[in-house]
Amino acid sequence: MKNKNLVLIRTLLNSTSQSNAFKYCRDSKKRGKIIGNWIGYGILYLMLMAYCILTCIGYGKLGITDVIPGLTAVTIGVLSFFMTLFKANGYLFNFKDYDMLMALPFKVKDVAGCRCIYMYLKDIPWYAGISLAMMIGYGVYAEPHFLTYPVWIVLSVMLPIIPMLATAFVGFLIAKIGSGFKKKNLVQIVLTFAFLFLVFALRFIIEEVFKLNKVNDMLLGVSDIMKSIEKIYIPAGWFRRAVTEISLIDMILLIAVSLVLFEVIFLLVGKSYRKINSSLMSHGAASKFIMKNLKKRSVVQAVAYKEFRRMIGSTVYVTNAAVGEVLCFGAGVAVLFINIDQLIVKITSGAPVTKEMLFPAIPIIVYLLVGMVSTTAISPSLEGKNYWIVESLPINRKQLYQGKMLFNMYLTVPFLAFTIICISIAAKVPPVNTVLYLVLGIILCGFSTVCGLISGIRFMKLDWENEVEAVKQGAAVAVYMFPNLFVTVGLIVLVVALGRKIDQNLITVSMIIIMAIVTLLCYKRAIKLAESTN
């Protein structure tokens, strides 16, 4: 890579580096938040590594350490695929410093390539954590050749590249198609979600294909299943043979294919890069204007509508914040056409779990989807450099943040209610139970909303250069998402366990009362924080 490209990548990293901000910032409050972010991410990395090591210990105890290298490649590949899918549009297209970058003496393909490398480098700690942990676990049980370790480390750097490039190219195609329409963002959002559903559907298509070939049989060992996966995801096989057999050919193949794909893809991207960005950053004006009466809204409703317009105006925002709602809607429709008993058997891998046992957990399971990401954890930071405009509006902060909370309720409650009703119909849940589940679900949406706002205000990040930093990489999102995930899964296990000994309606009513009190207390805390923001 040319030296000037390295300078560009270094500049991009320094402009968003927390260590750089910590080094030169003299604001003790901001430095404290940076330290808090480091501690939080450090804990997440340690948890991820601990999970990977425990997985390796399990395989080691079962005597199937041969699957660990392939599993490492597949895990990193899947993570790279999805992390790129939800960020590629924001990093590669329609970013704020586009005009400045394109004015520099760089080739178009080099600018696009450097933006992709920047995206890769921002995610490399996650990939490195998985790879290092799996290598340690493999080394303890397999006792491999000493060359395995340097080969593993070097090739781990290459593992995320192929799936990342594949997803980035899909993002390029989506942006290219969307740039030709008047409603550019809407078209990109629809195409992105269509691609996401295709990916999920592809999993079942592949499963059916392998069933026809008698490969995907539950009686087969994990090693045979991993071999079948390697037939689909070829780089996993290259990596496994390279580290276990020290195969020079497989090493060269993984490195060469990754680098060649990078050059080819960004050669293609570079040809249309200016045109796509110019189209995405332009806005068409209506040729006809029709005079209409303005709709009267309360201040809180007006803020909620403003949040709606902000969301649909950003592909990155929609594809990250609304993916849970879309999956929830898809699950609600699908459950009407699928035998729910067979679905439970498939999900639980044949465990002795009946649908009646899962009844009390229905609203919590649905909430797991719609509460995946709260818009209130994102929207305070998304004000960005326009925050002064919000501050100058003739409304108090309480109304401002109530509007943000109202929008999240508008977004989550309809999807949650629809899916709960669909599952209740499919599972033949009694009407009284269904009503109680709806009440509990709405309260859980309120809990998600206020907890998201507390995180959004306490970890507000306004000095971002790219929306991805606020939507995907903000500390507020991580602080909200991971505790919420663990608490929700814990509640599902607890409710199912209690449902076998206690009346199910009693459990639901108790949950309604407890969560209503907790939500009210969190709401008061959120409003207090909102009124004290500077």
XYZ file of C-alpha atoms in Angstrom:
534
model
C 0.000 0.000 0.000
C 1.306 3.444 -0.863
C 2.587 5.648 1.940
C -0.058 8.349 1.330
C -2.779 5.759 1.826
C -1.254 4.860 5.171
C -1.332 8.552 6.070
C -5.030 8.708 5.179
C -5.876 5.640 7.283
C -3.863 6.998 10.211
C -5.677 10.329 9.943
C -9.069 8.605 9.898
C -8.144 6.598 12.997
C -6.763 9.610 14.877
C -9.881 11.659 14.161
C -12.059 9.110 15.992
C -9.524 7.675 18.446
C -10.536 7.805 22.097
C -6.892 7.479 23.130
C -6.081 10.550 21.029
C -8.967 12.463 22.635
C -7.846 11.326 26.106
C -4.296 12.485 25.391
C -5.214 16.038 24.412
C -8.536 16.623 26.216
C -8.419 18.538 29.507
C -12.086 18.082 30.419
C -12.087 15.739 33.427
C -15.701 14.675 32.812
C -14.953 13.686 29.211
C -11.757 11.895 30.231
C -13.755 10.001 32.857
C -16.268 8.883 30.213
C -13.422 7.670 27.994
C -11.967 5.645 30.873
C -15.434 4.247 31.563
C -15.749 3.247 27.898
C -12.406 1.469 28.014
C -13.381 -0.418 31.161
C -16.759 -1.371 29.670
C -15.288 -2.626 26.416
C -12.510 -4.385 28.336
C -15.112 -6.309 30.317
C -16.951 -7.242 27.111
C -13.718 -8.464 25.502
C -12.900 -10.562 28.568
C -16.421 -12.029 28.587
C -16.125 -12.870 24.885
C -12.734 -14.496 25.366
C -13.970 -16.426 28.413
C -16.926 -17.789 26.415
C -14.610 -18.883 23.580
C -12.176 -20.542 25.989
C -15.009 -22.388 27.743
C -16.252 -23.567 24.332
C -12.787 -24.937 23.551
C -12.645 -26.639 26.952
C -15.948 -28.346 26.172
C -14.669 -29.587 22.804
C -11.382 -30.620 24.430
C -13.157 -32.690 27.066
C -15.165 -34.397 24.320
C -11.993 -35.095 22.345
C -13.010 -33.124 19.242
C -10.372 -30.369 19.244
C -10.011 -30.795 15.471
C -13.128 -28.644 14.943
C -11.766 -25.612 16.832
C -9.779 -24.040 13.941
C -12.727 -24.350 11.547
C -15.099 -23.043 14.211
C -12.795 -20.043 14.723
C -12.866 -19.205 11.029
C -16.657 -19.561 10.811
C -17.273 -17.497 13.971
C -15.046 -14.640 12.826
C -16.536 -14.818 9.319
C -20.131 -14.609 10.569
C -19.268 -11.768 12.961
C -17.463 -9.869 10.199
C -20.388 -10.384 7.829
C -23.019 -8.951 10.157
C -20.868 -6.160 11.584
C -20.123 -4.983 8.050
C -23.726 -5.408 6.894
C -24.998 -2.848 9.400
C -22.128 -0.377 8.957
C -20.972 -0.485 5.335
C -23.409 2.153 4.087
C -22.398 4.652 6.777
C -18.656 4.143 6.374
C -18.446 3.988 2.577
C -21.189 6.335 1.396
C -22.784 9.655 2.293
C -20.337 10.429 5.126
C -19.692 13.958 6.371
C -16.071 14.451 5.313
C -16.658 13.151 1.771
C -15.952 16.500 0.061
C -12.717 16.988 2.007
C -11.436 13.484 1.258
C -12.262 13.652 -2.434
C -10.383 16.974 -2.697
C -7.176 15.286 -1.538
C -4.698 13.852 -4.099
C -5.963 10.275 -3.859
C -7.435 7.944 -6.423
C -11.130 7.305 -5.946
C -10.616 3.579 -5.396
C -7.944 4.355 -2.775
C -10.341 6.560 -0.805
C -13.032 3.851 -0.879
C -10.461 1.180 0.007
C -9.078 3.206 2.906
C -12.593 3.719 4.269
C -13.086 -0.065 4.169
C -9.740 -0.711 5.883
C -10.702 1.869 8.504
C -13.942 -0.029 9.120
C -11.945 -3.277 9.406
C -9.445 -1.795 11.875
C -12.234 -0.474 14.105
C -13.581 -4.035 14.471
C -10.278 -5.918 14.653
C -10.239 -6.075 18.505
C -13.380 -8.242 18.449
C -11.902 -10.613 15.870
C -8.585 -10.721 17.730
C -10.326 -11.554 21.015
C -12.108 -14.543 19.480
C -9.026 -15.790 17.645
C -6.662 -15.469 20.618
C -9.063 -17.230 22.989
C -9.687 -20.092 20.542
C -5.956 -20.444 19.893
C -5.273 -20.736 23.627
C -7.990 -23.368 24.035
C -6.766 -25.297 21.002
C -3.149 -25.121 22.158
C -3.949 -26.515 25.617
C -5.803 -29.606 24.368
C -4.309 -30.298 20.922
C -0.648 -29.545 21.758
C 0.046 -28.597 18.118
C 3.316 -27.928 16.291
C 5.014 -24.710 17.434
C 4.523 -23.216 13.933
C 0.771 -23.400 14.447
C 0.816 -20.317 16.690
C 2.483 -17.810 14.320
C 0.476 -19.193 11.379
C -2.757 -18.898 13.405
C -1.992 -15.289 14.380
C -1.056 -14.172 10.854
C -4.000 -15.857 9.138
C -6.442 -14.600 11.778
C -5.782 -11.117 10.431
C -6.998 -12.302 7.022
C -10.081 -14.220 8.190
C -12.510 -11.243 8.412
C -11.517 -9.804 5.030
C -13.393 -12.072 2.598
C -16.819 -11.886 4.342
C -16.277 -8.167 4.935
C -15.540 -7.558 1.248
C -18.533 -9.655 0.190
C -20.860 -7.641 2.432
C -19.280 -4.323 1.454
C -19.825 -5.186 -2.209
C -23.474 -5.988 -1.516
C -23.708 -2.627 0.266
C -22.178 -0.988 -2.803
C -24.744 -2.638 -5.078
C -27.586 -1.560 -2.778
C -26.277 2.023 -2.719
C -25.838 1.994 -6.510
C -29.405 0.797 -7.078
C -30.817 3.153 -4.450
C -29.005 6.183 -5.859
C -31.097 5.941 -9.007
C -34.400 6.495 -7.200
C -36.007 9.611 -5.815
C -36.560 7.982 -2.402
C -32.938 6.895 -2.071
C -32.884 6.067 1.628
C -36.183 4.192 1.493
C -35.005 2.025 -1.409
C -31.716 1.251 0.371
C -33.554 0.347 3.574
C -35.924 -2.004 1.742
C -33.079 -3.660 -0.182
C -30.966 -4.063 2.970
C -33.771 -5.758 4.871
C -34.577 -7.910 1.836
C -30.942 -9.035 1.750
C -31.032 -9.692 5.498
C -34.092 -11.925 5.135
C -32.423 -13.701 2.206
C -29.435 -14.473 4.446
C -31.684 -15.959 7.132
C -33.672 -17.907 4.548
C -30.470 -19.189 2.964
C -29.631 -20.962 6.200
C -32.786 -23.103 5.925
C -32.295 -23.642 2.175
C -28.777 -24.961 2.772
C -30.061 -27.160 5.583
C -32.646 -28.721 3.283
C -30.032 -29.301 0.574
C -27.789 -31.137 2.999
C -30.689 -33.178 4.287
C -31.208 -34.422 0.765
C -27.587 -35.553 0.726
C -27.899 -37.230 4.156
C -25.197 -34.944 5.530
C -27.029 -32.775 8.034
C -28.179 -35.621 10.260
C -28.424 -34.955 13.977
C -26.618 -38.252 14.582
C -23.491 -37.057 12.782
C -20.566 -35.872 14.875
C -19.528 -32.251 15.180
C -16.468 -32.954 13.018
C -18.639 -34.121 10.125
C -20.897 -31.085 10.485
C -17.877 -28.764 10.422
C -16.605 -30.495 7.271
C -19.955 -29.858 5.623
C -19.733 -26.183 6.614
C -16.244 -25.978 5.109
C -17.695 -27.115 1.786
C -19.873 -24.003 1.830
C -17.449 -21.540 3.428
C -14.177 -22.546 1.748
C -11.863 -20.106 3.661
C -12.655 -22.037 6.873
C -11.109 -25.132 5.296
C -8.058 -23.170 4.174
C -7.541 -21.856 7.688
C -8.010 -25.249 9.348
C -5.553 -27.029 7.069
C -3.058 -24.170 7.310
C -2.874 -24.256 11.116
C -3.277 -27.993 11.675
C -1.256 -29.361 8.753
C 0.964 -26.272 8.231
C -0.175 -26.346 4.606
C 1.686 -23.683 2.628
C -0.788 -23.878 -0.267
C -3.754 -23.092 1.993
C -1.863 -20.205 3.605
C -1.141 -18.702 0.209
C -4.709 -19.245 -0.975
C -6.255 -17.461 2.028
C -3.879 -14.495 1.817
C -3.852 -14.211 -1.984
C -7.617 -14.520 -2.452
C -8.229 -11.910 0.259
C -5.849 -9.390 -1.312
C -6.968 -10.013 -4.891
C -10.627 -9.660 -3.927
C -9.831 -6.379 -2.183
C -8.192 -4.935 -5.301
C -10.873 -6.200 -7.697
C -13.844 -5.070 -5.604
C -12.534 -1.561 -4.984
C -11.495 -1.219 -8.600
C -15.173 -1.807 -9.426
C -16.397 0.401 -6.581
C -14.074 3.229 -7.608
C -15.683 3.512 -11.050
C -19.055 4.544 -9.602
C -17.998 5.914 -6.215
C -18.271 9.638 -7.023
C -21.551 9.232 -8.839
C -23.165 7.222 -6.038
C -22.057 9.601 -3.285
C -23.093 12.674 -5.266
C -26.522 11.160 -5.838
C -26.976 10.078 -2.218
C -25.950 13.505 -0.919
C -28.271 15.385 -3.275
C -31.945 15.971 -2.620
C -34.600 16.339 -5.272
C -37.143 19.135 -5.116
C -40.797 18.524 -5.800
C -41.952 19.939 -9.120
C -45.477 20.551 -7.828
C -46.465 22.176 -4.590
C -49.903 21.719 -3.075
C -51.070 24.053 -0.330
C -52.413 22.079 2.639
C -53.445 22.844 6.175
C -50.673 22.242 8.684
C -51.358 19.482 11.155
C -51.454 20.568 14.755
C -49.396 18.465 17.114
C -48.403 18.810 20.729
C -44.747 19.572 21.406
C -44.068 15.990 22.488
C -45.762 14.565 19.377
C -43.840 16.998 17.165
C -40.549 15.809 18.637
C -41.634 12.187 18.115
C -42.411 12.948 14.457
C -39.059 14.676 14.104
C -37.392 11.508 15.445
C -39.314 9.454 12.880
C -38.089 11.676 10.041
C -34.547 11.446 11.411
C -34.702 7.666 11.402
C -36.038 7.164 7.880
C -33.466 9.672 6.636
C -30.589 7.422 7.718
C -30.082 3.925 6.346
C -27.570 3.133 9.114
C -30.023 4.218 11.800
C -32.931 2.183 10.424
C -30.996 -0.998 9.718
C -29.576 -1.017 13.251
C -32.408 0.358 15.381
C -35.367 -1.212 13.561
C -33.959 -4.636 12.693
C -35.514 -6.132 15.835
C -38.952 -4.838 14.871
C -38.638 -6.254 11.351
C -37.545 -9.647 12.688
C -40.401 -9.491 15.195
C -42.921 -8.881 12.410
C -41.439 -11.730 10.358
C -41.644 -14.076 13.345
C -45.276 -13.094 13.927
C -46.237 -13.879 10.352
C -44.183 -17.081 10.192
C -45.633 -18.557 13.382
C -49.110 -18.511 11.820
C -47.934 -20.929 9.120
C -45.576 -23.153 11.125
C -46.500 -25.859 13.599
C -45.458 -24.265 16.877
C -44.785 -27.610 18.593
C -42.334 -28.606 15.865
C -40.750 -25.155 16.050
C -40.179 -25.522 19.798
C -38.632 -28.963 19.304
C -36.312 -27.558 16.646
C -35.233 -24.535 18.709
C -34.733 -26.514 21.935
C -32.985 -29.385 20.097
C -35.498 -31.910 21.356
C -35.464 -30.853 25.020
C -38.627 -31.781 26.987
C -40.223 -28.339 26.656
C -43.895 -27.872 25.779
C -45.618 -24.760 24.493
C -47.656 -24.531 27.708
C -44.413 -24.204 29.680
C -43.395 -21.282 27.495
C -46.700 -19.381 27.771
C -45.575 -16.980 30.564
C -42.391 -16.196 28.619
C -44.162 -15.159 25.378
C -44.107 -11.377 26.038
C -40.485 -11.531 27.231
C -39.385 -13.555 24.186
C -41.046 -11.043 21.856
C -39.537 -8.168 23.841
C -36.119 -9.764 23.313
C -36.519 -8.791 19.645
C -38.133 -5.347 19.843
C -36.030 -4.331 22.846
C -32.801 -5.385 21.166
C -31.863 -1.738 20.527
C -33.687 1.278 21.923
C -33.812 4.424 19.786
C -33.531 6.485 22.958
C -30.012 5.113 23.508
C -29.040 6.456 20.086
C -31.070 9.607 19.421
C -29.407 11.945 21.996
C -25.998 11.336 20.402
C -27.385 11.611 16.863
C -28.072 15.320 17.432
C -24.312 15.660 16.950
C -23.052 19.089 15.972
C -26.661 20.284 15.576
C -27.240 19.925 19.310
C -27.112 23.718 19.711
C -30.204 23.970 17.463
C -32.117 21.638 19.779
C -30.936 23.637 22.790
C -32.184 26.874 21.225
C -35.724 25.572 20.594
C -38.474 27.091 22.777
C -39.168 23.784 24.536
C -37.875 22.434 27.800
C -35.639 19.384 27.981
C -38.351 17.298 29.608
C -40.615 17.705 26.565
C -37.700 17.045 24.224
C -36.843 13.715 25.807
C -40.474 12.762 26.320
C -40.841 13.104 22.545
C -37.864 10.814 22.010
C -39.397 8.272 24.387
C -42.788 8.540 22.694
C -41.245 7.718 19.322
C -39.611 4.566 20.700
C -42.986 3.480 22.086
C -44.643 4.189 18.728
C -41.981 2.037 17.064
C -41.907 -0.947 19.423
C -45.427 -1.406 20.816
C -47.296 -2.126 17.520
C -44.775 -4.791 16.454
C -44.735 -6.354 19.913
C -48.547 -6.418 20.138
C -48.869 -7.915 16.648
C -46.400 -10.721 17.349
C -47.820 -11.550 20.791
C -51.306 -11.859 19.274
C -49.989 -14.042 16.422
C -48.138 -16.367 18.819
C -51.144 -16.523 21.129
C -53.379 -17.514 18.225
C -50.912 -20.136 16.970
C -50.353 -21.572 20.459
C -54.064 -21.336 21.386
C -53.367 -19.191 24.424
C -56.498 -18.315 26.468
C -57.794 -14.749 25.864
C -57.196 -13.665 29.471
C -53.554 -14.727 29.250
C -53.171 -12.908 25.937
C -54.425 -9.643 27.444
C -52.028 -9.997 30.383
C -49.147 -10.704 27.984
C -49.983 -7.555 26.008
C -49.984 -5.442 29.178
C -46.657 -6.911 30.294
C -45.177 -6.435 26.814
C -46.157 -2.746 26.718
C -44.615 -2.195 30.156
C -41.430 -3.921 28.977
C -41.323 -1.563 25.985
C -41.600 1.333 28.447
C -38.769 -0.169 30.500
C -36.630 -0.447 27.367
C -37.432 3.149 26.436
C -36.491 4.743 29.761
C -33.399 2.560 30.291
C -32.245 3.418 26.782
C -32.694 7.131 27.504
C -30.700 6.907 30.738
C -27.823 5.301 28.794
C -28.257 7.738 25.894
C -27.982 10.805 28.126
C -25.221 9.558 30.428
C -23.036 8.412 27.522
C -23.997 11.056 24.984
C -21.417 11.394 22.187
C -21.872 14.523 20.070
C -18.418 14.874 18.480
C -18.802 12.031 15.967
C -17.734 12.252 12.335
C -19.822 9.359 11.096
C -23.294 8.202 12.154
C -21.959 4.683 12.690
C -19.998 5.953 15.699
C -23.221 7.015 17.412
C -25.489 4.236 16.149
C -23.239 1.190 16.258
C -20.152 2.024 18.279
C -21.468 4.414 20.900
C -20.945 3.474 24.549
C -24.621 4.279 25.205
C -25.744 1.470 22.898
C -23.374 -1.079 24.462
C -24.289 -0.066 28.030
C -27.976 -0.470 27.198
C -27.854 -3.517 24.952
C -25.736 -6.059 26.823
C -27.253 -5.735 30.338
C -30.712 -5.674 28.744
C -29.905 -8.868 26.837
C -28.653 -10.723 29.915
C -31.567 -9.557 32.086
C -34.121 -10.544 29.420
C -32.651 -14.029 28.931
C -32.524 -14.447 32.715
C -36.195 -13.458 33.003
C -37.169 -15.993 30.336
C -35.416 -18.804 32.223
C -36.884 -17.668 35.551
C -40.456 -17.358 34.267
C -40.353 -20.759 32.534
C -38.965 -22.390 35.699
C -41.574 -20.772 37.950
C -44.363 -21.585 35.487
C -43.948 -25.291 36.260
C -44.744 -24.740 39.953
C -46.857 -21.579 40.178
C -50.029 -20.478 38.389
C -49.001 -18.824 35.128
C -51.392 -15.868 35.417
C -50.090 -15.167 38.911
C -46.552 -15.039 37.525
C -47.603 -12.646 34.741
C -49.496 -10.332 37.128
C -46.526 -10.302 39.510
C -44.210 -9.425 36.592
C -46.565 -6.622 35.528
C -46.511 -5.074 39.005
C -42.754 -5.430 39.477
C -41.820 -4.138 36.004
C -44.319 -1.248 36.278
C -42.662 -0.086 39.513
C -39.147 -0.479 38.079
C -40.141 1.339 34.882
C -41.684 4.226 36.845
C -38.536 4.627 38.952
C -36.349 4.531 35.818
C -38.633 7.104 34.149
C -38.177 9.523 37.054
C -34.421 8.994 36.848
C -34.443 9.589 33.088
C -36.418 12.838 33.413
C -34.088 14.041 36.165
C -31.087 13.380 33.922
C -32.830 15.070 30.973
C -33.518 18.233 32.959
C -29.915 18.398 34.183
C -28.184 17.953 30.799
C -25.932 20.792 29.665
